[in-house]
Amino acid sequence: HTHTQIAGGLLAAGAQADERDHSQDTALHLASLYGHADVIQKLLAAHAEVDARNLDNITALHNAIAFAHTQAAALLLDAGADTNIADAEGNTPLHTAIMVGRVDMVSCLLAHEADCMRVNAAGLSAYKSARLHNTNPQVTRIDGRKRVCECA
């Protein structure tokens, strides 16, 4: 059976889309972590909470970005995922995208109203984080005054 068939079968048998494990991860967290876009679609159709947070305040969107699952992130954003939820260290999905060098996701997050001036626990905005980490030379400028990012 595929992951989608298993998820569909569990949901049909009455499993709750937002059931949590010991870390407070939901199935949506795990599907995003592993990039199972088909499962994400099934869970969202079953009204899974798109912005559910685990014990570290991480959302499915954080996971999709951190593990380079572009399609998963796009599905979550299309479902209304909040781009400004901070994890336990104060990092938003935008901070995460910058730290792991995901230029494609930086542009996408900004298009979905991510705040590049939001400060994490280390006192860094995504704007300052981009300058500090400089993980990808394609990120040419994040302008904090205009709240925009330009990518080469």
PDB file of N, CA and C in Angstrom, residues 28 32 40 44 48-53 59-65 72-85 93-94 105 108-115:
ATOM      1  N   LEU A  28       0.294  15.619   9.592  1.00  0.00           N
ATOM      2  CA  LEU A  28       0.691  16.669   8.654  1.00  0.00           C
ATOM      3  C   LEU A  28       2.159  17.055   8.866  1.00  0.00           C
ATOM      4  N   SER A  32       4.878  16.314   5.870  1.00  0.00           N
ATOM      5  CA  SER A  32       5.688  17.449   5.395  1.00  0.00           C
ATOM      6  C   SER A  32       7.173  17.171   5.573  1.00  0.00           C
ATOM      7  N   ILE A  40      -0.383  14.882   2.260  1.00  0.00           N
ATOM      8  CA  ILE A  40      -0.722  16.235   2.713  1.00  0.00           C
ATOM      9  C   ILE A  40      -2.081  16.642   2.134  1.00  0.00           C
ATOM     10  N   LEU A  44      -5.286  17.532   4.424  1.00  0.00           N
ATOM     11  CA  LEU A  44      -5.920  18.848   4.324  1.00  0.00           C
ATOM     12  C   LEU A  44      -7.391  18.717   3.929  1.00  0.00           C
ATOM     13  N   ALA A  48      -7.274  18.761   8.396  1.00  0.00           N
ATOM     14  CA  ALA A  48      -6.140  18.808   9.316  1.00  0.00           C
ATOM     15  C   ALA A  48      -5.791  20.269   9.573  1.00  0.00           C
ATOM     16  N   GLU A  49      -5.398  20.571  10.785  1.00  0.00           N
ATOM     17  CA  GLU A  49      -5.029  21.943  11.149  1.00  0.00           C
ATOM     18  C   GLU A  49      -3.685  22.282  10.502  1.00  0.00           C
ATOM     19  N   VAL A  50      -3.708  23.176   9.525  1.00  0.00           N
ATOM     20  CA  VAL A  50      -2.510  23.484   8.740  1.00  0.00           C
ATOM     21  C   VAL A  50      -1.406  24.111   9.584  1.00  0.00           C
ATOM     22  N   ASP A  51      -1.770  24.824  10.641  1.00  0.00           N
ATOM     23  CA  ASP A  51      -0.776  25.497  11.482  1.00  0.00           C
ATOM     24  C   ASP A  51      -0.556  24.814  12.829  1.00  0.00           C
ATOM     25  N   ALA A  52      -0.862  23.531  12.933  1.00  0.00           N
ATOM     26  CA  ALA A  52      -0.631  22.805  14.184  1.00  0.00           C
ATOM     27  C   ALA A  52       0.854  22.900  14.544  1.00  0.00           C
ATOM     28  N   ARG A  53       1.130  23.067  15.849  1.00  0.00           N
ATOM     29  CA  ARG A  53       2.507  23.208  16.331  1.00  0.00           C
ATOM     30  C   ARG A  53       2.852  22.036  17.231  1.00  0.00           C
ATOM     31  N   THR A  59       5.846  23.993  12.812  1.00  0.00           N
ATOM     32  CA  THR A  59       4.672  23.669  11.996  1.00  0.00           C
ATOM     33  C   THR A  59       5.083  22.773  10.825  1.00  0.00           C
ATOM     34  N   ALA A  60       4.101  22.262  10.128  1.00  0.00           N
ATOM     35  CA  ALA A  60       4.366  21.468   8.932  1.00  0.00           C
ATOM     36  C   ALA A  60       5.125  22.296   7.895  1.00  0.00           C
ATOM     37  N   LEU A  61       4.837  23.597   7.824  1.00  0.00           N
ATOM     38  CA  LEU A  61       5.522  24.463   6.865  1.00  0.00           C
ATOM     39  C   LEU A  61       7.014  24.563   7.188  1.00  0.00           C
ATOM     40  N   HIS A  62       7.356  24.702   8.468  1.00  0.00           N
ATOM     41  CA  HIS A  62       8.776  24.692   8.856  1.00  0.00           C
ATOM     42  C   HIS A  62       9.445  23.412   8.329  1.00  0.00           C
ATOM     43  N   ASN A  63       8.788  22.261   8.553  1.00  0.00           N
ATOM     44  CA  ASN A  63       9.362  20.976   8.128  1.00  0.00           C
ATOM     45  C   ASN A  63       9.546  20.907   6.619  1.00  0.00           C
ATOM     46  N   ALA A  64       8.532  21.276   5.883  1.00  0.00           N
ATOM     47  CA  ALA A  64       8.613  21.195   4.423  1.00  0.00           C
ATOM     48  C   ALA A  64       9.772  22.033   3.896  1.00  0.00           C
ATOM     49  N   ILE A  65       9.960  23.208   4.464  1.00  0.00           N
ATOM     50  CA  ILE A  65      11.040  24.083   4.015  1.00  0.00           C
ATOM     51  C   ILE A  65      12.399  23.558   4.453  1.00  0.00           C
ATOM     52  N   ALA A  72       5.327  20.176  -1.076  1.00  0.00           N
ATOM     53  CA  ALA A  72       4.643  20.119   0.220  1.00  0.00           C
ATOM     54  C   ALA A  72       4.427  21.529   0.756  1.00  0.00           C
ATOM     55  N   ALA A  73       5.464  22.364   0.686  1.00  0.00           N
ATOM     56  CA  ALA A  73       5.349  23.742   1.164  1.00  0.00           C
ATOM     57  C   ALA A  73       4.291  24.505   0.376  1.00  0.00           C
ATOM     58  N   ALA A  74       4.259  24.311  -0.930  1.00  0.00           N
ATOM     59  CA  ALA A  74       3.281  25.003  -1.768  1.00  0.00           C
ATOM     60  C   ALA A  74       1.854  24.593  -1.400  1.00  0.00           C
ATOM     61  N   LEU A  75       1.639  23.320  -1.133  1.00  0.00           N
ATOM     62  CA  LEU A  75       0.308  22.851  -0.731  1.00  0.00           C
ATOM     63  C   LEU A  75      -0.113  23.493   0.595  1.00  0.00           C
ATOM     64  N   LEU A  76       0.812  23.565   1.524  1.00  0.00           N
ATOM     65  CA  LEU A  76       0.513  24.155   2.832  1.00  0.00           C
ATOM     66  C   LEU A  76       0.216  25.649   2.695  1.00  0.00           C
ATOM     67  N   LEU A  77       0.997  26.339   1.891  1.00  0.00           N
ATOM     68  CA  LEU A  77       0.759  27.765   1.676  1.00  0.00           C
ATOM     69  C   LEU A  77      -0.585  27.996   0.987  1.00  0.00           C
ATOM     70  N   ASP A  78      -0.891  27.169   0.014  1.00  0.00           N
ATOM     71  CA  ASP A  78      -2.181  27.284  -0.673  1.00  0.00           C
ATOM     72  C   ASP A  78      -3.343  27.031   0.277  1.00  0.00           C
ATOM     73  N   ALA A  79      -3.094  26.225   1.318  1.00  0.00           N
ATOM     74  CA  ALA A  79      -4.129  25.924   2.312  1.00  0.00           C
ATOM     75  C   ALA A  79      -4.201  26.991   3.404  1.00  0.00           C
ATOM     76  N   GLY A  80      -3.358  28.027   3.284  1.00  0.00           N
ATOM     77  CA  GLY A  80      -3.419  29.137   4.231  1.00  0.00           C
ATOM     78  C   GLY A  80      -2.452  29.067   5.388  1.00  0.00           C
ATOM     79  N   ALA A  81      -1.387  28.279   5.266  1.00  0.00           N
ATOM     80  CA  ALA A  81      -0.412  28.196   6.347  1.00  0.00           C
ATOM     81  C   ALA A  81       0.122  29.585   6.689  1.00  0.00           C
ATOM     82  N   ASP A  82       0.264  29.845   7.973  1.00  0.00           N
ATOM     83  CA  ASP A  82       0.759  31.130   8.467  1.00  0.00           C
ATOM     84  C   ASP A  82       2.277  31.173   8.294  1.00  0.00           C
ATOM     85  N   THR A  83       2.752  32.132   7.536  1.00  0.00           N
ATOM     86  CA  THR A  83       4.185  32.244   7.245  1.00  0.00           C
ATOM     87  C   THR A  83       4.972  32.906   8.371  1.00  0.00           C
ATOM     88  N   ASN A  84       4.283  33.383   9.392  1.00  0.00           N
ATOM     89  CA  ASN A  84       4.970  34.124  10.454  1.00  0.00           C
ATOM     90  C   ASN A  84       4.948  33.448  11.816  1.00  0.00           C
ATOM     91  N   ILE A  85       4.587  32.170  11.867  1.00  0.00           N
ATOM     92  CA  ILE A  85       4.647  31.437  13.135  1.00  0.00           C
ATOM     93  C   ILE A  85       6.100  31.124  13.434  1.00  0.00           C
ATOM     94  N   PRO A  93       9.236  30.352   9.224  1.00  0.00           N
ATOM     95  CA  PRO A  93       9.613  29.618   8.010  1.00  0.00           C
ATOM     96  C   PRO A  93      10.582  30.412   7.117  1.00  0.00           C
ATOM     97  N   LEU A  94      10.469  31.733   7.110  1.00  0.00           N
ATOM     98  CA  LEU A  94      11.391  32.552   6.321  1.00  0.00           C
ATOM     99  C   LEU A  94      12.812  32.463   6.862  1.00  0.00           C
ATOM    100  N   MET A 105      12.081  29.225  -1.905  1.00  0.00           N
ATOM    101  CA  MET A 105      11.093  29.357  -0.848  1.00  0.00           C
ATOM    102  C   MET A 105      11.090  30.757  -0.242  1.00  0.00           C
ATOM    103  N   CYS A 108       8.786  32.703  -2.408  1.00  0.00           N
ATOM    104  CA  CYS A 108       7.421  32.210  -2.227  1.00  0.00           C
ATOM    105  C   CYS A 108       6.847  32.670  -0.888  1.00  0.00           C
ATOM    106  N   LEU A 109       7.636  32.588   0.170  1.00  0.00           N
ATOM    107  CA  LEU A 109       7.171  33.012   1.490  1.00  0.00           C
ATOM    108  C   LEU A 109       6.885  34.510   1.524  1.00  0.00           C
ATOM    109  N   LEU A 110       7.748  35.294   0.911  1.00  0.00           N
ATOM    110  CA  LEU A 110       7.514  36.738   0.875  1.00  0.00           C
ATOM    111  C   LEU A 110       6.247  37.055   0.087  1.00  0.00           C
ATOM    112  N   ALA A 111       5.988  36.285  -0.962  1.00  0.00           N
ATOM    113  CA  ALA A 111       4.757  36.471  -1.734  1.00  0.00           C
ATOM    114  C   ALA A 111       3.521  36.122  -0.898  1.00  0.00           C
ATOM    115  N   HIS A 112       3.723  35.300   0.143  1.00  0.00           N
ATOM    116  CA  HIS A 112       2.632  34.920   1.048  1.00  0.00           C
ATOM    117  C   HIS A 112       2.702  35.709   2.367  1.00  0.00           C
ATOM    118  N   GLU A 113       3.248  36.907   2.304  1.00  0.00           N
ATOM    119  CA  GLU A 113       3.241  37.873   3.409  1.00  0.00           C
ATOM    120  C   GLU A 113       4.125  37.513   4.603  1.00  0.00           C
ATOM    121  N   ALA A 114       5.213  36.787   4.358  1.00  0.00           N
ATOM    122  CA  ALA A 114       6.171  36.542   5.434  1.00  0.00           C
ATOM    123  C   ALA A 114       6.832  37.867   5.808  1.00  0.00           C
ATOM    124  N   ASP A 115       7.040  38.060   7.094  1.00  0.00           N
ATOM    125  CA  ASP A 115       7.614  39.305   7.608  1.00  0.00           C
ATOM    126  C   ASP A 115       9.127  39.156   7.747  1.00  0.00           C
TER     127      ASP A 115
END
